[in-house]
GROMACS .gro file of C-alpha atoms in nm:
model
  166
    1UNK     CA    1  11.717   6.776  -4.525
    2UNK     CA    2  11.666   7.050  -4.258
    3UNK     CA    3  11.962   7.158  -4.049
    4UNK     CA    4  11.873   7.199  -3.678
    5UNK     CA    5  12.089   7.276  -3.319
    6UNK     CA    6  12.148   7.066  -3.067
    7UNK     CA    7  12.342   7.330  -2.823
    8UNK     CA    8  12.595   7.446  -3.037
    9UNK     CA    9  12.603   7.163  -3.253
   10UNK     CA   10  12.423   7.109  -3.627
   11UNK     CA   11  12.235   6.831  -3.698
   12UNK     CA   12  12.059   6.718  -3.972
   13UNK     CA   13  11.738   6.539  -4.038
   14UNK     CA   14  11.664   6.271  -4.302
   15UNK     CA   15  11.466   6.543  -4.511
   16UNK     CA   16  11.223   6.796  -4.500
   17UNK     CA   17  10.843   6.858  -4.341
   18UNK     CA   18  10.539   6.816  -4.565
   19UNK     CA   19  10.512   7.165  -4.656
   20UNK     CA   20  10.176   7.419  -4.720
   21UNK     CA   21   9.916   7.305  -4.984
   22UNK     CA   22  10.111   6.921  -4.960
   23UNK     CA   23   9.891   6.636  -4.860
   24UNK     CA   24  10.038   6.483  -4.510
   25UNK     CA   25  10.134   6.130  -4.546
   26UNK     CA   26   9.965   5.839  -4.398
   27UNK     CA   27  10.105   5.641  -4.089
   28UNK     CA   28  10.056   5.408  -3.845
   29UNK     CA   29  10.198   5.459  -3.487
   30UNK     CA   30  10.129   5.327  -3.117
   31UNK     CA   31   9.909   5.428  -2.899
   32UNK     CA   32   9.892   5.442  -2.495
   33UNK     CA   33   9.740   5.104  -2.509
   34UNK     CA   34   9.948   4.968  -2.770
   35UNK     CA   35   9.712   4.947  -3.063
   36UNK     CA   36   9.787   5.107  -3.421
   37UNK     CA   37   9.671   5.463  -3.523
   38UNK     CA   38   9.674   5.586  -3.858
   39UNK     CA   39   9.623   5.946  -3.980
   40UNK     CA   40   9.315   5.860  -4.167
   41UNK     CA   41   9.174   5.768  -3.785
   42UNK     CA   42   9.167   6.133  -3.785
   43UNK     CA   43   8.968   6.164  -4.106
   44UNK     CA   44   8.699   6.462  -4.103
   45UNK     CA   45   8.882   6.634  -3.785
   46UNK     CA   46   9.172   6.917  -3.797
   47UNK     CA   47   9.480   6.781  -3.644
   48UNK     CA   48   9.819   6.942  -3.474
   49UNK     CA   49  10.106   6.672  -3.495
   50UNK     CA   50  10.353   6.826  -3.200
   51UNK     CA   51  10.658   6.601  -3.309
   52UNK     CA   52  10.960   6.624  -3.029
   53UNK     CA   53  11.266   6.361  -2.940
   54UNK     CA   54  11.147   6.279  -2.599
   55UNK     CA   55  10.826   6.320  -2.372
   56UNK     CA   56  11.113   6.312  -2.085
   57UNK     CA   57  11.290   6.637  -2.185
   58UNK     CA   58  11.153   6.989  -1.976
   59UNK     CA   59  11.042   7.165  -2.350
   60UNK     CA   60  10.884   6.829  -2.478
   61UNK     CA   61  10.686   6.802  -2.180
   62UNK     CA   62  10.636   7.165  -2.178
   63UNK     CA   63  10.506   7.163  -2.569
   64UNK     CA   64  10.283   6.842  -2.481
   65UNK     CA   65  10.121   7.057  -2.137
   66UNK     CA   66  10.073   7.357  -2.345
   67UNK     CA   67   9.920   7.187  -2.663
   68UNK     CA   68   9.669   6.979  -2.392
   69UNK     CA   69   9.560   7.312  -2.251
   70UNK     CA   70   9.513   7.413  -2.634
   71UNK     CA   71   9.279   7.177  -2.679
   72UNK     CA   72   9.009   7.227  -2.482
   73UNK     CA   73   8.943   7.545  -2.634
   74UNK     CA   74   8.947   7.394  -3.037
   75UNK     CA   75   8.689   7.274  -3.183
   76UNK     CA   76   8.666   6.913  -3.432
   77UNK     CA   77   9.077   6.906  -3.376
   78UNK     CA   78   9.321   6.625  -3.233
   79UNK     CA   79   9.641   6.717  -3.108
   80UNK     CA   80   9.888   6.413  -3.174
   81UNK     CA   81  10.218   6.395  -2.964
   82UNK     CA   82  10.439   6.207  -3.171
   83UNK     CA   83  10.804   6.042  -3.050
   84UNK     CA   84  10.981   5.759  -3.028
   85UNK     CA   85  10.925   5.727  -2.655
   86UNK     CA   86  10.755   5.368  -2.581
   87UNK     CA   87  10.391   5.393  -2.471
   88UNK     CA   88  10.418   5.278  -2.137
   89UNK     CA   89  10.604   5.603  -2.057
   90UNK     CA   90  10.398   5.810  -2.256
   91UNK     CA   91  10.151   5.695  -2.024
   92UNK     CA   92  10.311   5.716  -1.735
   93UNK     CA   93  10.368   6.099  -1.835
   94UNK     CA   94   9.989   6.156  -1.912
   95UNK     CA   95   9.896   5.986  -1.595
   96UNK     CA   96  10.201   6.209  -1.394
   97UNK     CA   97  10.044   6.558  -1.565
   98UNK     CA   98   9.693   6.467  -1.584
   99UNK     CA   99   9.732   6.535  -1.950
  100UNK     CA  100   9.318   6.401  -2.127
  101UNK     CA  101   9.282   6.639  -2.404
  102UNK     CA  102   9.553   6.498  -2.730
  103UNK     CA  103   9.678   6.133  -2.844
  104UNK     CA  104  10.034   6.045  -2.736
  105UNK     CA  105  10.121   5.822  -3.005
  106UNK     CA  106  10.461   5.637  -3.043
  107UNK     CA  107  10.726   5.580  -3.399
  108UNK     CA  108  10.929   5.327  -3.202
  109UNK     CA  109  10.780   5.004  -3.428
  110UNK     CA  110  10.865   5.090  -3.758
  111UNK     CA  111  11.012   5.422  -3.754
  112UNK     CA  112  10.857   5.537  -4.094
  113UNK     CA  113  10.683   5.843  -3.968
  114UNK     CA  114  11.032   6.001  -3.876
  115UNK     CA  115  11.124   5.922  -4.238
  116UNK     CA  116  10.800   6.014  -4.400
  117UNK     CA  117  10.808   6.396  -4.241
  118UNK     CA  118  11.159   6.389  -4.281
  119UNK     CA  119  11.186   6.482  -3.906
  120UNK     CA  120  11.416   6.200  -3.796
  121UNK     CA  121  11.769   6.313  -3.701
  122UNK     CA  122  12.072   6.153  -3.877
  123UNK     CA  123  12.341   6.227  -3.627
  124UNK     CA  124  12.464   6.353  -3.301
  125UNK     CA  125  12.394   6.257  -2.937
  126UNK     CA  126  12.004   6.216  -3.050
  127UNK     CA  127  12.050   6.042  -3.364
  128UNK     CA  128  11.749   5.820  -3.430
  129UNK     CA  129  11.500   6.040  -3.271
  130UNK     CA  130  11.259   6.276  -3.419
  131UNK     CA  131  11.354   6.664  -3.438
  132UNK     CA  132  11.106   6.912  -3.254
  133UNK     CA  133  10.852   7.029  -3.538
  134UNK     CA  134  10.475   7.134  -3.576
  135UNK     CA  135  10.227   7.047  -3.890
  136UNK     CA  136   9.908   7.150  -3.897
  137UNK     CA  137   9.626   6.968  -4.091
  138UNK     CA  138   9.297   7.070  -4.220
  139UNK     CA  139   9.003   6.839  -4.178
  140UNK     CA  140   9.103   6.666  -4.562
  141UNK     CA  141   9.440   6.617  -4.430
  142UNK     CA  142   9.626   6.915  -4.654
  143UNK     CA  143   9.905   7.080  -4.457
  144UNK     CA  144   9.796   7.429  -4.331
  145UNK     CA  145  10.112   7.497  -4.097
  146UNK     CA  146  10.493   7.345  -4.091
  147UNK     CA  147  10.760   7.396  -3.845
  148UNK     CA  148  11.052   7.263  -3.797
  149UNK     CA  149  11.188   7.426  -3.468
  150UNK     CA  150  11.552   7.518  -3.558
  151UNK     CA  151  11.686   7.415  -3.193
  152UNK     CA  152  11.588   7.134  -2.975
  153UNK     CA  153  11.631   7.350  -2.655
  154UNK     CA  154  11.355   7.602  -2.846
  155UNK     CA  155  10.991   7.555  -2.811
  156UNK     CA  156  10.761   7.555  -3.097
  157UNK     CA  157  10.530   7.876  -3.175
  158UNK     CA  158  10.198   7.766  -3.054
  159UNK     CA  159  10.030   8.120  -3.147
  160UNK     CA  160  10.163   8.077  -3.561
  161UNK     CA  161  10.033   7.714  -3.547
  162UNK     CA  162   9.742   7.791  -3.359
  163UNK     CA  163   9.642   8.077  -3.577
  164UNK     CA  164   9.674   7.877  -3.857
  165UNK     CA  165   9.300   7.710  -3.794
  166UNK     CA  166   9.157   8.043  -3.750
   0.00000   0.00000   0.00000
């Protein structure tokens, strides 16, 4: 389990990222438009998974604007926003910021990608949710980058993870 900060608070998370050399696990979350996607939809391309609580937070929204900016410049690599927000305002959100270039994709059906990167938080006001982190796959799905953010209120370090597909 990682220990992270919410304000001045610790809180833990069910366990730890997929770390470098691991192979990520497989999942299944919800799209936009409410259909399943699994990481082996990704197959053959790089992929970032920005992982945050909630796409309705200023540095969620912030990590999801800056990663969408990313993208246009990378080449054969998806950018997955992954939360437990529900789809329709994931949407809403893309719609709102004119966000077109990553996958907003949703763990609020069966909750087993919070457990499977060990991101999900155990306690405090955001218990339930998934912690702020960053992993970074290669095109055969191998982790290349892992970061688990130490506090919420912190952004992630887009140049580390960017760099990491250089």
């Amino acid at each position: 389990m990682a220990t992270i900060k919410l304000g001045e608070n610790n809180i833990e998370t069910i366990g730890t990222l997929p770390q470098i050399g691991d192979t990520a696990p497989n999942f299944t979350l919800t799209a936009e438009d409410l259909s399943s996607k699994k990481l082996s939809d990704y197959k053959g391309s790089r992929v970032i998974l920005n992982i945050f609580p909630s796409i309705d937070t200023g540095v969620c929204a912030t990590s999801a604007r800056r990663f969408n900016e990313e993208a246009s410049k990378l080449s054969n690599t998806q950018i997955l926003c992954v939360s437990k927000d529900l789809p329709f305002a994931q949407k809403r959100f893309c719609a709102a910021e004119g966000i077109k270039n990553l996958d907003m994709l949703s763990d609020f059906r069966d909750g087993n990608f919070g457990k499977n990167y060990g991101v999900e938080m155990t306690g405090g006001a955001l218990q339930g949710l998934l912690s702020r982190a960053v992993v970074v796959l290669d095109k055969d799905g191998k982790v290349i980058y892992s970061e688990q953010v130490p506090s919420i209120g912190e952004e992630p370090d887009y140049t580390s993870a960017l760099n990491s597909l250089s």
